[in-house]
Amino acid sequence: MAAPKKTVVGPLVGAVVQGTNSTPLLVFSSKTADLLSHHQVELTEAFPREGWVEQDPKEILQSVYERIERTCQKLAELHIDVSNIKATGVSNQRETTVIWDKLTGEPLYNAVVWLDLRTQPTLENLSKKIPGNNNFVKSKTGLPLSTYFSAVKLRWILDNVRQVQKAVEEGRALFGTIDSWLIWGLTGGVNGRVHCTDVTNASRTMLFNIHSLEWDKELCDFFDIPMDILPNVWSSSDIYGRIQAGSLEGLPISGCLGDQSAALVGQLCFQEGQAKNTYSTSCFLLCNTGHKCVFSEHGLLTTVAYKLGRDKPVCYALEGSVGIAGAVICWLRDNLGIINTSEEIETLAKDVGTSYGCYFVPAFSGLYAPYWETSARGIICGLTQFTSKNHIAFAALESVCFQTREILDAINYDCGIPLSHLQVDGAMTNNRILMQLQADILHLPVIKPSMPETTALGAATAAGAAEGVGVWSLKPEDLSIKARESEIRYSTWKKAVRKSMGWVTTQYPESGDPTIFSCLPLGFFIVSSLIMLIGARYISGIS
């Protein structure tokens, strides 16, 4: 029997999207941006202590190899020759910190995830070193001093992990964000020795000068980070190396962007003033500010948006980060058990159409933009005996929209140019109630692309457009991509946010049993409210 004829589809480009919870590999047509194959694997997280979040770097790298092989199998089933894939890009969870041994290729410690809060005492010690009238860290990096960014995580590891200290002393240690770790591993590890990152990921370390686009000695001295462990910094669209094993051996890795920058590119937000919001575990709203750095006076970050080629100009963005978005739905499912699947929240919310005066501030890990308040903790307030799980579900969705509104307001203040619409992506955009709520609360059209995998599309675009690959055009003509009540509720939401602050007054313990104070507020509100509800119903029953 003759072998089936291979389908001719033209140049293809792959994209590895390494997120907090999963690692998909997607393959696109470079001519139409159509998605031809998609396969992903879930990842595990470890929570060794209260506020600590870790992942296994080797599991992350292995998940990429598995996705490559499975995707190639799927393409074969579609009669598509994998030789049509001309390049691949990498997009990744930002800030997550990895240190490994350059002689053995082995990680020296688990990856410390961007959500991790263990570095609060380290942060407080560093804060005392910054002169009150000269915040040189923010002026050089665009970032506030926060547990969020890589430099503070790296400082904690260097202070607390003897194995890492020894490797640094012996000149064996390498540092990188997840993109650096993946490119190192895919290009041969100790045999290839490609130790690099791109400008978007470097700009999230708090060690990178976003004006000169170089590692900054003053910043490295401030955090006491040896510069020889840092990766080389490239543009977001360059051939960094070639895959050295598996079905895609020899394929160039030619695109690299932090996940939110990749989504900005995938949404084609190439014009100054264009903005996108990604609704995933967290929310990230980026607004393109063009070739100039706009420094926020309202709690936003100034960051590198992209640099699509070594000789191309850099573009910047204002960014607002919401720590808890999709994660609040997982919390309702896994911790409270009021839903069995994440999709059920839409039905619960739709059945009531209101939160009935209930407000949810999901500050599980403090408040991010525009507050940057690490002492905040989650609260549910405004409960009455009529409050049901449906109202709490509605309030949870509304909390995501209110947090987005706060960031959009800040962008409007800082840029002075009100947005005409908001482009959206991410898994949560499948929730129609959420998207309608968002449009109502913003008083703006919310536009969802027909192809939802915009983060992957951005990484593929950068890879395909790289010099030496050249299968993806970035010419403008070639780019295409298939009330008063709300104001009152938004004002009340702001009041609820203020009530969430100041819960944590004690540092996280360095060792021993974790304390319970960081979990108390939200649990206290829920339990005490349930007691009041039961008591009210009991009294009404006997009166």
XYZ file of C-alpha atoms in Angstrom:
543
model
C 0.000 0.000 0.000
C 1.393 3.398 -0.977
C 2.280 5.805 1.794
C -0.228 8.641 2.213
C 0.690 11.794 0.371
C 2.094 14.529 2.559
C 0.014 17.706 2.731
C 1.817 20.788 1.450
C 1.108 23.718 3.765
C 4.030 26.082 3.261
C 6.435 27.355 5.933
C 5.379 26.614 9.519
C 6.629 28.083 12.788
C 6.422 26.510 16.244
C 5.974 28.172 19.628
C 6.734 26.760 23.061
C 4.637 28.553 25.684
C 5.959 27.705 29.136
C 3.333 28.911 31.592
C 2.924 28.538 35.327
C 0.504 25.626 35.001
C 1.255 24.018 31.632
C 3.611 23.798 28.661
C 1.921 23.712 25.254
C 3.642 23.552 21.883
C 1.737 25.113 19.007
C 2.445 25.179 15.270
C 1.252 27.986 12.992
C 1.206 28.707 9.280
C 3.521 31.654 8.691
C 1.361 32.850 5.791
C -2.107 32.791 7.402
C -1.357 32.596 11.169
C -3.701 29.580 11.282
C -3.104 27.152 14.152
C -2.344 23.677 12.784
C -1.406 21.723 15.900
C -1.670 22.210 19.652
C -0.672 19.897 22.467
C 0.049 20.679 26.115
C 0.919 19.017 29.408
C 0.038 20.153 32.908
C 2.823 20.986 35.370
C 3.003 20.533 39.114
C 3.774 23.203 41.691
C 5.210 22.702 45.162
C 4.239 24.772 48.203
C 6.852 23.848 50.841
C 5.698 26.563 53.264
C 3.114 29.283 53.495
C 3.827 31.798 50.712
C 6.429 29.617 48.959
C 5.869 28.479 45.361
C 8.372 26.261 43.533
C 8.622 24.149 40.373
C 11.052 21.471 39.202
C 13.207 22.891 36.359
C 13.897 19.387 35.006
C 10.161 18.640 34.811
C 9.648 21.884 32.893
C 12.391 21.041 30.362
C 11.179 17.449 30.003
C 7.639 18.694 29.349
C 8.947 20.663 26.352
C 10.662 17.597 24.873
C 7.461 15.580 25.356
C 5.366 18.253 23.635
C 7.770 18.378 20.694
C 7.498 14.636 20.091
C 3.716 14.515 20.546
C 3.185 17.508 18.260
C 5.326 15.933 15.550
C 3.201 12.780 15.842
C 0.034 14.855 15.426
C 1.443 16.577 12.361
C 2.311 13.201 10.861
C -1.285 12.076 11.433
C -2.366 15.150 9.456
C 0.097 14.160 6.697
C 2.164 17.287 7.332
C 5.921 16.880 6.990
C 7.729 18.307 10.047
C 10.422 19.621 7.698
C 7.913 22.395 6.921
C 8.651 23.805 10.416
C 11.341 26.413 9.815
C 11.839 27.805 13.317
C 10.394 27.890 16.797
C 9.951 30.578 19.411
C 9.850 30.458 23.199
C 7.486 32.329 25.468
C 7.614 31.889 29.220
C 6.362 32.797 32.664
C 8.461 35.777 33.628
C 10.488 36.495 36.795
C 10.580 32.811 37.836
C 14.185 32.200 38.858
C 16.448 29.220 38.096
C 20.097 28.572 39.011
C 21.994 25.627 37.558
C 25.483 24.144 37.308
C 27.113 24.941 33.964
C 29.405 21.883 34.208
C 26.722 19.274 34.894
C 23.627 21.070 33.582
C 21.786 20.143 36.790
C 19.568 22.645 38.636
C 21.036 23.698 41.970
C 17.640 24.521 43.476
C 13.991 24.404 42.491
C 12.694 27.238 40.333
C 11.323 29.985 42.605
C 8.062 31.021 40.941
C 7.091 34.653 40.345
C 4.203 34.382 42.860
C 6.529 33.324 45.693
C 6.497 35.549 48.807
C 9.370 34.117 50.881
C 11.574 37.094 50.054
C 9.606 39.648 52.097
C 12.311 39.935 54.838
C 14.986 40.212 52.119
C 12.951 42.951 50.469
C 12.609 44.913 53.696
C 16.369 44.806 54.272
C 17.026 46.003 50.714
C 14.475 48.801 51.029
C 16.480 50.336 53.865
C 19.451 50.730 51.510
C 17.627 52.968 49.006
C 17.934 56.730 49.681
C 14.513 58.289 50.098
C 15.172 60.949 47.451
C 16.931 58.713 44.922
C 15.102 55.537 43.940
C 17.733 54.587 41.376
C 16.311 51.044 41.145
C 12.992 52.250 39.742
C 14.544 54.932 37.539
C 16.822 52.364 35.875
C 14.451 49.378 35.743
C 10.947 50.867 35.700
C 10.053 48.491 38.539
C 9.201 48.979 42.196
C 11.174 47.010 44.757
C 8.981 43.921 45.167
C 9.051 40.196 45.904
C 7.698 39.795 42.356
C 10.971 40.270 40.473
C 13.941 37.964 39.944
C 16.717 39.906 41.693
C 15.103 39.581 45.123
C 14.486 35.841 44.597
C 18.080 35.395 43.438
C 19.380 37.281 46.484
C 17.357 34.994 48.781
C 18.752 31.859 47.101
C 22.318 33.146 47.368
C 21.763 33.886 51.056
C 20.085 30.605 51.986
C 21.174 27.724 49.717
C 24.683 26.486 50.461
C 24.863 24.405 47.273
C 24.331 27.563 45.220
C 26.811 29.572 47.290
C 29.487 26.939 46.679
C 28.787 26.849 42.922
C 29.089 30.652 42.731
C 32.383 30.572 44.623
C 33.716 27.942 42.215
C 32.463 29.744 39.081
C 29.985 26.993 38.176
C 26.655 28.766 38.686
C 24.423 30.200 35.979
C 21.248 32.219 36.551
C 18.325 32.616 34.230
C 14.615 33.038 33.944
C 12.695 30.107 32.438
C 13.484 31.143 28.842
C 17.226 30.958 29.586
C 16.864 27.520 31.158
C 14.856 26.168 28.200
C 17.152 27.583 25.515
C 20.197 26.248 27.408
C 18.651 22.775 27.591
C 17.215 22.615 24.061
C 20.458 23.786 22.434
C 22.555 21.072 24.054
C 23.066 22.200 27.647
C 26.661 21.615 28.703
C 27.529 20.747 25.093
C 25.933 23.816 23.507
C 26.485 26.292 26.341
C 23.992 28.835 24.954
C 23.290 31.014 27.973
C 21.044 33.853 26.849
C 17.813 35.749 27.394
C 15.943 38.464 25.527
C 15.337 42.091 26.467
C 11.747 41.512 27.651
C 12.714 38.841 30.167
C 15.867 40.699 31.227
C 13.755 43.763 31.971
C 11.850 41.784 34.621
C 14.887 40.853 36.708
C 15.491 44.298 38.314
C 19.141 43.978 37.253
C 18.682 45.328 33.706
C 18.897 48.966 32.671
C 15.925 49.483 30.335
C 17.525 52.632 28.848
C 20.947 51.242 27.906
C 19.545 47.689 27.416
C 22.407 46.191 29.430
C 22.983 44.559 32.790
C 23.667 47.407 35.201
C 26.679 47.238 37.492
C 25.169 49.604 40.076
C 22.056 47.418 40.299
C 24.090 44.220 40.534
C 26.213 45.776 43.282
C 23.075 46.883 45.146
C 21.652 43.353 45.138
C 25.152 41.856 45.505
C 24.711 39.674 42.409
C 27.872 38.525 40.583
C 27.542 39.628 36.950
C 29.320 36.548 35.581
C 26.279 34.347 36.355
C 23.953 36.472 34.167
C 22.924 35.423 30.633
C 23.804 37.284 27.436
C 20.983 39.599 26.358
C 19.662 39.395 22.783
C 16.750 40.944 20.935
C 13.389 39.154 20.927
C 13.886 37.988 17.325
C 17.292 36.361 16.742
C 18.688 32.907 16.098
C 19.920 31.953 19.592
C 20.863 28.368 18.712
C 19.470 25.122 17.321
C 17.622 22.245 18.946
C 20.093 19.407 19.497
C 17.859 16.367 20.038
C 14.532 14.813 19.076
C 12.293 15.139 16.030
C 13.116 18.829 15.549
C 16.883 18.449 15.792
C 18.645 21.261 13.936
C 15.645 23.611 14.078
C 16.582 27.202 14.955
C 15.195 28.768 18.122
C 14.756 32.319 16.865
C 12.112 34.024 18.972
C 12.023 34.720 22.699
C 9.540 36.871 24.612
C 8.164 36.979 28.117
C 4.585 35.723 27.967
C 2.892 39.124 28.280
C 5.113 40.731 25.662
C 4.379 37.762 23.402
C 0.631 38.329 23.853
C 1.092 42.022 22.988
C 2.850 41.023 19.750
C 0.302 38.278 19.069
C -2.500 40.861 19.417
C -0.610 43.057 16.924
C -0.433 45.944 19.383
C 2.389 47.592 17.437
C 0.994 51.132 17.597
C 1.472 53.539 20.478
C -1.644 53.523 22.677
C -2.798 50.002 21.776
C -3.420 47.757 24.791
C -4.237 44.160 25.576
C -5.294 42.329 28.739
C -4.533 38.643 29.281
C -6.915 36.789 31.596
C -5.195 33.701 32.949
C -4.034 32.632 36.422
C -3.381 36.333 36.855
C -4.239 39.354 34.696
C -1.706 41.436 32.812
C -2.661 44.632 31.008
C 0.020 46.109 28.738
C -0.201 49.368 26.810
C 2.328 50.096 24.055
C 4.032 53.448 24.706
C 6.228 53.346 21.599
C 9.932 54.134 21.682
C 9.771 56.191 24.885
C 9.734 55.082 28.509
C 6.664 56.393 30.287
C 7.133 56.310 34.058
C 3.940 55.809 35.982
C 2.764 57.961 38.861
C -0.108 55.564 39.554
C 1.509 52.255 40.460
C 2.174 50.793 37.009
C 5.386 49.200 35.767
C 7.510 50.500 32.915
C 8.827 47.562 30.950
C 10.342 46.543 27.616
C 7.545 45.485 25.268
C 9.693 43.948 22.505
C 12.695 44.436 20.228
C 12.059 42.496 17.034
C 15.603 42.247 15.660
C 19.094 43.208 16.769
C 19.056 46.347 14.595
C 15.407 47.210 15.268
C 14.333 49.849 17.813
C 13.091 48.836 21.238
C 9.461 49.478 22.177
C 8.242 50.002 25.746
C 4.987 49.416 27.586
C 3.162 50.383 30.737
C 2.001 47.290 32.596
C -0.478 46.624 35.343
C -0.447 43.201 37.001
C -3.349 41.582 38.848
C -2.011 38.802 41.071
C -5.179 36.712 41.290
C -7.628 36.354 38.372
C -8.314 32.827 37.109
C -6.752 31.572 40.332
C -9.785 32.847 42.252
C -12.009 30.438 40.304
C -9.654 27.566 41.123
C -9.853 28.641 44.770
C -13.661 28.517 44.731
C -13.418 25.041 43.207
C -10.563 23.528 45.210
C -10.834 25.290 48.585
C -14.527 26.105 49.031
C -15.974 23.411 46.767
C -18.850 25.582 45.517
C -18.119 24.511 41.937
C -16.860 21.219 40.533
C -15.333 22.626 37.349
C -14.071 26.073 36.444
C -16.729 26.368 33.742
C -19.560 26.117 36.285
C -18.899 29.610 37.620
C -20.479 31.147 34.521
C -23.735 29.274 35.154
C -23.812 30.222 38.839
C -23.202 33.886 38.063
C -25.698 33.942 35.207
C -28.486 32.531 37.401
C -28.429 35.587 39.715
C -26.980 38.326 37.502
C -25.700 40.258 40.527
C -23.531 39.865 43.600
C -26.315 41.341 45.752
C -23.934 43.740 47.487
C -21.229 41.128 48.054
C -17.627 42.104 47.261
C -14.622 39.823 46.867
C -11.049 41.130 47.049
C -8.848 38.099 46.221
C -5.603 39.470 47.641
C -4.266 35.995 48.471
C -0.662 37.117 47.865
C -1.115 40.807 48.592
C -2.229 43.434 46.086
C -0.266 44.065 42.893
C -0.805 47.118 40.643
C -1.669 49.835 41.349
C -1.185 49.327 45.129
C 1.856 47.039 45.543
C 0.645 46.268 49.060
C 2.139 43.021 50.368
C 0.290 43.274 53.690
C -3.137 42.910 52.032
C -5.081 39.632 52.254
C -8.278 38.442 50.653
C -11.681 39.391 52.012
C -15.312 38.703 51.162
C -17.568 41.402 52.567
C -21.115 42.712 52.258
C -22.625 39.327 53.156
C -26.241 39.023 54.320
C -28.516 36.068 55.076
C -29.596 36.182 51.420
C -26.051 35.757 50.071
C -25.619 32.447 48.247
C -22.792 30.710 46.439
C -24.169 32.221 43.218
C -23.599 35.747 44.533
C -20.072 34.855 45.685
C -19.380 33.420 42.211
C -20.629 36.629 40.598
C -18.518 38.726 42.997
C -15.444 36.657 42.109
C -15.884 37.403 38.392
C -16.595 41.028 39.154
C -13.376 41.268 41.186
C -11.352 40.458 38.069
C -13.139 43.216 36.159
C -12.746 45.789 38.923
C -9.016 45.095 39.211
C -8.683 45.547 35.445
C -10.593 48.834 35.673
C -8.152 50.112 38.298
C -5.217 49.415 35.976
C -6.920 50.932 32.940
C -7.692 54.084 34.922
C -4.020 54.316 35.895
C -2.908 53.911 32.252
C -5.290 56.664 31.171
C -3.863 58.990 33.840
C -0.241 58.217 32.948
C -0.569 58.284 29.153
C -3.196 60.998 28.902
C -4.812 59.212 25.942
C -7.973 57.294 26.907
C -8.228 53.897 25.222
C -10.991 53.437 22.658
C -11.182 49.664 23.187
C -9.446 46.805 24.998
C -8.091 43.731 23.231
C -8.332 40.593 25.366
C -7.008 37.040 25.368
C -6.465 34.120 27.734
C -8.568 31.181 28.866
C -10.965 33.268 30.955
C -12.198 35.144 27.888
C -14.337 32.088 27.088
C -16.558 33.182 29.990
C -19.171 35.381 28.307
C -20.519 36.754 31.594
C -17.014 37.905 32.546
C -16.431 39.618 29.204
C -19.795 41.411 29.298
C -19.141 42.518 32.881
C -15.743 43.813 31.806
C -17.209 45.871 28.966
C -19.872 47.290 31.305
C -17.387 48.220 34.030
C -14.879 49.773 31.607
C -17.517 51.497 29.438
C -15.428 50.275 26.494
C -15.761 47.669 23.747
C -13.881 44.471 24.649
C -12.462 42.740 21.574
C -11.579 39.052 21.619
C -9.579 37.646 18.677
C -10.902 34.686 16.706
C -7.587 32.885 17.396
C -7.235 32.847 21.197
C -3.632 31.577 21.434
C -2.107 35.025 21.106
C 0.878 34.392 23.409
C 2.001 31.500 21.222
C 1.264 33.518 18.088
C 3.510 36.316 19.345
C 6.402 33.925 19.989
C 5.922 32.350 16.548
C 5.797 35.786 14.904
C 9.124 36.791 16.475
C 10.707 33.450 15.493
C 9.475 33.503 11.905
C 10.522 37.124 11.372
C 14.083 36.641 12.658
C 16.987 37.441 10.361
C 18.128 34.159 8.830
C 14.606 32.683 8.999
C 12.459 35.319 7.294
C 9.238 33.352 6.761
C 6.944 35.732 8.681
C 6.322 39.250 7.429
C 5.974 42.190 9.826
C 4.994 44.640 7.095
C 1.815 46.506 8.137
C -0.042 45.426 4.997
C 0.652 41.752 5.814
C -0.529 41.883 9.406
C -4.059 40.686 10.177
C -5.836 38.788 12.944
C -8.819 36.750 12.352
C -23.512 53.105 33.466
C -24.152 54.669 36.509
C -24.749 51.480 38.544
C -21.328 50.136 37.583
C -19.701 53.383 38.804
C -21.386 53.026 42.214
C -20.286 49.390 42.479
C -16.743 50.277 41.410
C -16.605 52.924 44.139
C -17.743 50.356 46.715
C -15.145 47.878 45.407
C -12.427 50.469 46.127
C -13.728 50.658 49.693
C -13.465 46.858 49.990
C -9.874 46.991 48.716
C -8.924 49.427 51.485
C -10.378 47.005 54.051
C -8.139 44.212 52.685
C -4.933 46.069 53.523
C -2.815 45.822 56.647
C -3.668 42.244 57.626
C -0.080 41.010 57.650
C 2.031 42.700 60.305
C 4.613 39.953 60.902
C 7.410 38.747 58.650
C 7.236 35.320 57.104
C 9.183 32.833 59.207
C 12.519 31.754 57.832
C 12.167 28.293 59.351
C 9.869 26.177 61.482
C 6.133 25.856 61.225
C 4.329 28.414 59.075
C 2.097 30.818 60.945
C -1.619 31.060 60.272
C -1.991 34.846 60.179
C -1.712 35.099 56.394
C -4.693 32.775 55.879
C -6.864 34.179 58.653
C -8.712 37.133 57.163
C -10.520 35.414 54.286
C -11.242 32.278 56.301
C -12.417 34.434 59.204
C -14.829 36.364 57.017
C -16.253 33.200 55.470
C -16.607 31.234 58.709
C -17.957 34.121 60.767
C -20.410 35.039 58.036
C -21.641 31.454 57.768
C -22.110 31.358 61.553
C -24.154 34.549 61.368
C -26.233 33.164 58.505
C -26.940 29.931 60.371
C -27.727 31.859 63.529
C -30.077 34.231 61.716
C -31.952 31.381 60.076
C -32.152 29.468 63.384
C -33.535 32.497 65.214
C -36.079 33.182 62.469
C -37.120 29.543 62.683
C -37.913 29.656 66.397
C -39.390 33.136 66.583
